[in-house]
Amino acid sequence: MKKNYDYLTYSFPTKLFSTITVVLIFICFSIQFVNAQGCVAIRGMGCSATNSGSSVNKSGLMFTSNLRYFQSYKHFRGSHEEKERVENGTEVINDSYFLELGLTYGISDRISVSANLPLIHYNRSSLYEHYGNSTTANPEQKRFATQASGIGDLRLAVLYMVTDPHANSKFNLSIGAGLKLPTGNENVTDDFHRKKSDGGDSTFVRPVDQSIQLGDGGVGFNLELQSNLVIANNLSLYFNSFYLFNPENTNKTLTRGTLVGADPLIAYHSVADQYAVRLGANYMLNHQFNVGLGSRLEGIPSEDIIGKSEGFRRPGYLIAVEPSVAYQFGQNNLALTVPYALYRNRTKSVYDKADPTGARHGDAAFADYSLNLSYSHKF
């Protein structure tokens, strides 16, 4: 963890994980990549990774779960890191926790259907959203926290194996299409702090920052491509790509909690596309242990492929190196991946590009790495 602050209001909600039993009733399927690690773009510039270790045959059923954590606090404007934010203690710190649960069902040996639902908890601490960053407005440099907890957006998918799994054991190729439903709350609110004229503290309620909203409020659809190639007895290459199309322009969440003084172009939160691409290699140490090394590209584009791209968004992308280790025992598979960022870039949004001087360029905070622990069980 980056820093400890005595005045942060922070508590991980115990009720979040008590809802797992209820959630399982509604989850039917989970997005899985065949014989390779898979990647599903999610809100918060994160990416889950699972390793099923095997495909799902006809009438087969597989339970999956993925626990993910990352902390974003390093600010970038373009590819330039604003190191002074951390040095001065004015950085925004987002702690993001995800628990994704699901099941996969095989309609046939080549077609499977799936769904995935995340349970999410965010904690965001900052100065500027409350008393302010300046020592004049905030002489004690106090920071406060806002939080969001609950379910995220449900994803449903159909996956088709282009190659016959019974005819070719060294190469497989599959394509998929999915639907994202806005089950996550896109208008979570919390208490924000203001200093009164007499120096006392006051609070008011408004929507939390877009980066910690549980959902985006839009119906979207995705396309994905996955492949795996065995090039030696114990060595294989994998490739996964995913693109989420969000045709809706904006949702109903106010960017700063009010329309007063807001630019119409960014008055509401944008419903943005997302994408992820992974390429790497896996090496089987024995029948149970598997180690891997790959690369990962993921991000949010400045402009959507379908529909308008207005509203407030923080577009950008990162490139990471991704080591992994997996252990298979019986019908169970346990995998750990730790993507570490090599390059981060906060690109210009539509709002930034609308500046006739070309000087406007918003910033965004990125994480150094993320921890992804996944587990799957084949029934």
JSON list of C-alpha atoms in Angstrom, two decimals, residues 284-371:
[
{"chain": "A", "resi": 284, "resn": "MET", "atom": "CA", "xyz": [4.66, -26.60, -18.75]},
{"chain": "A", "resi": 285, "resn": "LEU", "atom": "CA", "xyz": [7.14, -27.53, -16.03]},
{"chain": "A", "resi": 286, "resn": "ASN", "atom": "CA", "xyz": [5.24, -30.77, -15.45]},
{"chain": "A", "resi": 287, "resn": "HIS", "atom": "CA", "xyz": [1.67, -32.06, -15.59]},
{"chain": "A", "resi": 288, "resn": "GLN", "atom": "CA", "xyz": [0.62, -29.67, -12.81]},
{"chain": "A", "resi": 289, "resn": "PHE", "atom": "CA", "xyz": [2.76, -26.50, -12.96]},
{"chain": "A", "resi": 290, "resn": "ASN", "atom": "CA", "xyz": [2.66, -23.95, -15.76]},
{"chain": "A", "resi": 291, "resn": "VAL", "atom": "CA", "xyz": [4.66, -20.69, -15.97]},
{"chain": "A", "resi": 292, "resn": "GLY", "atom": "CA", "xyz": [4.11, -17.94, -18.49]},
{"chain": "A", "resi": 293, "resn": "LEU", "atom": "CA", "xyz": [5.42, -14.62, -19.71]},
{"chain": "A", "resi": 294, "resn": "GLY", "atom": "CA", "xyz": [3.45, -12.26, -21.91]},
{"chain": "A", "resi": 295, "resn": "SER", "atom": "CA", "xyz": [2.60, -8.71, -22.84]},
{"chain": "A", "resi": 296, "resn": "ARG", "atom": "CA", "xyz": [-0.65, -6.85, -22.32]},
{"chain": "A", "resi": 297, "resn": "LEU", "atom": "CA", "xyz": [-2.17, -3.78, -23.95]},
{"chain": "A", "resi": 298, "resn": "GLU", "atom": "CA", "xyz": [-5.39, -2.37, -22.51]},
{"chain": "A", "resi": 299, "resn": "GLY", "atom": "CA", "xyz": [-7.17, 0.92, -22.50]},
{"chain": "A", "resi": 300, "resn": "ILE", "atom": "CA", "xyz": [-10.07, 3.25, -23.18]},
{"chain": "A", "resi": 301, "resn": "PRO", "atom": "CA", "xyz": [-10.11, 5.04, -26.58]},
{"chain": "A", "resi": 302, "resn": "SER", "atom": "CA", "xyz": [-10.71, 8.76, -26.94]},
{"chain": "A", "resi": 303, "resn": "GLU", "atom": "CA", "xyz": [-13.56, 8.10, -29.38]},
{"chain": "A", "resi": 304, "resn": "ASP", "atom": "CA", "xyz": [-15.95, 5.17, -29.61]},
{"chain": "A", "resi": 305, "resn": "ILE", "atom": "CA", "xyz": [-16.25, 3.16, -32.81]},
{"chain": "A", "resi": 306, "resn": "ILE", "atom": "CA", "xyz": [-20.06, 3.39, -32.74]},
{"chain": "A", "resi": 307, "resn": "GLY", "atom": "CA", "xyz": [-21.98, 6.47, -31.57]},
{"chain": "A", "resi": 308, "resn": "LYS", "atom": "CA", "xyz": [-20.90, 9.79, -30.14]},
{"chain": "A", "resi": 309, "resn": "SER", "atom": "CA", "xyz": [-18.05, 10.18, -27.64]},
{"chain": "A", "resi": 310, "resn": "GLU", "atom": "CA", "xyz": [-19.19, 13.15, -25.60]},
{"chain": "A", "resi": 311, "resn": "GLY", "atom": "CA", "xyz": [-19.26, 13.37, -21.83]},
{"chain": "A", "resi": 312, "resn": "PHE", "atom": "CA", "xyz": [-16.47, 13.15, -19.29]},
{"chain": "A", "resi": 313, "resn": "ARG", "atom": "CA", "xyz": [-13.95, 10.34, -19.76]},
{"chain": "A", "resi": 314, "resn": "ARG", "atom": "CA", "xyz": [-10.28, 9.73, -19.09]},
{"chain": "A", "resi": 315, "resn": "PRO", "atom": "CA", "xyz": [-9.02, 7.89, -22.18]},
{"chain": "A", "resi": 316, "resn": "GLY", "atom": "CA", "xyz": [-5.63, 6.24, -22.21]},
{"chain": "A", "resi": 317, "resn": "TYR", "atom": "CA", "xyz": [-3.79, 2.96, -22.41]},
{"chain": "A", "resi": 318, "resn": "LEU", "atom": "CA", "xyz": [-0.99, 1.00, -20.82]},
{"chain": "A", "resi": 319, "resn": "ILE", "atom": "CA", "xyz": [1.46, -1.64, -21.97]},
{"chain": "A", "resi": 320, "resn": "ALA", "atom": "CA", "xyz": [2.54, -4.20, -19.41]},
{"chain": "A", "resi": 321, "resn": "VAL", "atom": "CA", "xyz": [4.73, -7.26, -19.06]},
{"chain": "A", "resi": 322, "resn": "GLU", "atom": "CA", "xyz": [2.76, -10.13, -17.56]},
{"chain": "A", "resi": 323, "resn": "PRO", "atom": "CA", "xyz": [4.40, -13.04, -15.72]},
{"chain": "A", "resi": 324, "resn": "SER", "atom": "CA", "xyz": [2.13, -15.86, -14.56]},
{"chain": "A", "resi": 325, "resn": "VAL", "atom": "CA", "xyz": [2.14, -19.18, -12.76]},
{"chain": "A", "resi": 326, "resn": "ALA", "atom": "CA", "xyz": [-0.61, -21.81, -12.69]},
{"chain": "A", "resi": 327, "resn": "TYR", "atom": "CA", "xyz": [-1.18, -25.02, -10.77]},
{"chain": "A", "resi": 328, "resn": "GLN", "atom": "CA", "xyz": [-3.63, -27.72, -11.83]},
{"chain": "A", "resi": 329, "resn": "PHE", "atom": "CA", "xyz": [-4.84, -30.41, -9.43]},
{"chain": "A", "resi": 330, "resn": "GLY", "atom": "CA", "xyz": [-7.59, -32.76, -10.45]},
{"chain": "A", "resi": 331, "resn": "GLN", "atom": "CA", "xyz": [-10.43, -30.73, -11.94]},
{"chain": "A", "resi": 332, "resn": "ASN", "atom": "CA", "xyz": [-9.14, -27.53, -10.32]},
{"chain": "A", "resi": 333, "resn": "ASN", "atom": "CA", "xyz": [-6.89, -24.81, -11.65]},
{"chain": "A", "resi": 334, "resn": "LEU", "atom": "CA", "xyz": [-5.25, -22.01, -9.66]},
{"chain": "A", "resi": 335, "resn": "ALA", "atom": "CA", "xyz": [-3.41, -19.17, -11.43]},
{"chain": "A", "resi": 336, "resn": "LEU", "atom": "CA", "xyz": [-1.60, -15.99, -10.43]},
{"chain": "A", "resi": 337, "resn": "THR", "atom": "CA", "xyz": [-0.71, -13.20, -12.85]},
{"chain": "A", "resi": 338, "resn": "VAL", "atom": "CA", "xyz": [1.00, -9.90, -12.01]},
{"chain": "A", "resi": 339, "resn": "PRO", "atom": "CA", "xyz": [0.95, -7.46, -14.97]},
{"chain": "A", "resi": 340, "resn": "TYR", "atom": "CA", "xyz": [3.56, -4.72, -14.44]},
{"chain": "A", "resi": 341, "resn": "ALA", "atom": "CA", "xyz": [3.20, -1.48, -16.39]},
{"chain": "A", "resi": 342, "resn": "LEU", "atom": "CA", "xyz": [6.04, -0.55, -18.74]},
{"chain": "A", "resi": 343, "resn": "TYR", "atom": "CA", "xyz": [4.34, 2.35, -20.54]},
{"chain": "A", "resi": 344, "resn": "ARG", "atom": "CA", "xyz": [1.32, 4.50, -19.66]},
{"chain": "A", "resi": 345, "resn": "ASN", "atom": "CA", "xyz": [-0.34, 7.22, -21.71]},
{"chain": "A", "resi": 346, "resn": "ARG", "atom": "CA", "xyz": [-3.32, 9.42, -20.85]},
{"chain": "A", "resi": 347, "resn": "THR", "atom": "CA", "xyz": [-4.48, 10.45, -24.32]},
{"chain": "A", "resi": 348, "resn": "LYS", "atom": "CA", "xyz": [-6.61, 13.47, -25.18]},
{"chain": "A", "resi": 349, "resn": "SER", "atom": "CA", "xyz": [-10.38, 13.16, -24.85]},
{"chain": "A", "resi": 350, "resn": "VAL", "atom": "CA", "xyz": [-12.97, 14.67, -27.19]},
{"chain": "A", "resi": 351, "resn": "TYR", "atom": "CA", "xyz": [-13.27, 17.53, -24.70]},
{"chain": "A", "resi": 352, "resn": "ASP", "atom": "CA", "xyz": [-9.50, 18.10, -24.75]},
{"chain": "A", "resi": 353, "resn": "LYS", "atom": "CA", "xyz": [-9.45, 18.08, -28.54]},
{"chain": "A", "resi": 354, "resn": "ALA", "atom": "CA", "xyz": [-12.22, 20.72, -28.61]},
{"chain": "A", "resi": 355, "resn": "ASP", "atom": "CA", "xyz": [-9.79, 23.30, -27.18]},
{"chain": "A", "resi": 356, "resn": "PRO", "atom": "CA", "xyz": [-8.89, 25.59, -30.14]},
{"chain": "A", "resi": 357, "resn": "THR", "atom": "CA", "xyz": [-5.48, 26.35, -28.59]},
{"chain": "A", "resi": 358, "resn": "GLY", "atom": "CA", "xyz": [-4.60, 22.65, -28.36]},
{"chain": "A", "resi": 359, "resn": "ALA", "atom": "CA", "xyz": [-3.25, 23.18, -24.85]},
{"chain": "A", "resi": 360, "resn": "ARG", "atom": "CA", "xyz": [-5.93, 21.35, -22.89]},
{"chain": "A", "resi": 361, "resn": "HIS", "atom": "CA", "xyz": [-4.94, 17.84, -21.83]},
{"chain": "A", "resi": 362, "resn": "GLY", "atom": "CA", "xyz": [-6.42, 16.16, -18.76]},
{"chain": "A", "resi": 363, "resn": "ASP", "atom": "CA", "xyz": [-4.52, 13.72, -16.56]},
{"chain": "A", "resi": 364, "resn": "ALA", "atom": "CA", "xyz": [-5.25, 10.28, -15.14]},
{"chain": "A", "resi": 365, "resn": "ALA", "atom": "CA", "xyz": [-3.76, 8.07, -12.43]},
{"chain": "A", "resi": 366, "resn": "PHE", "atom": "CA", "xyz": [-2.39, 4.62, -13.30]},
{"chain": "A", "resi": 367, "resn": "ALA", "atom": "CA", "xyz": [-1.24, 1.66, -11.24]},
{"chain": "A", "resi": 368, "resn": "ASP", "atom": "CA", "xyz": [2.25, 0.16, -11.34]},
{"chain": "A", "resi": 369, "resn": "TYR", "atom": "CA", "xyz": [0.90, -3.38, -11.27]},
{"chain": "A", "resi": 370, "resn": "SER", "atom": "CA", "xyz": [-2.16, -5.49, -10.50]},
{"chain": "A", "resi": 371, "resn": "LEU", "atom": "CA", "xyz": [-2.55, -8.78, -8.63]}
]
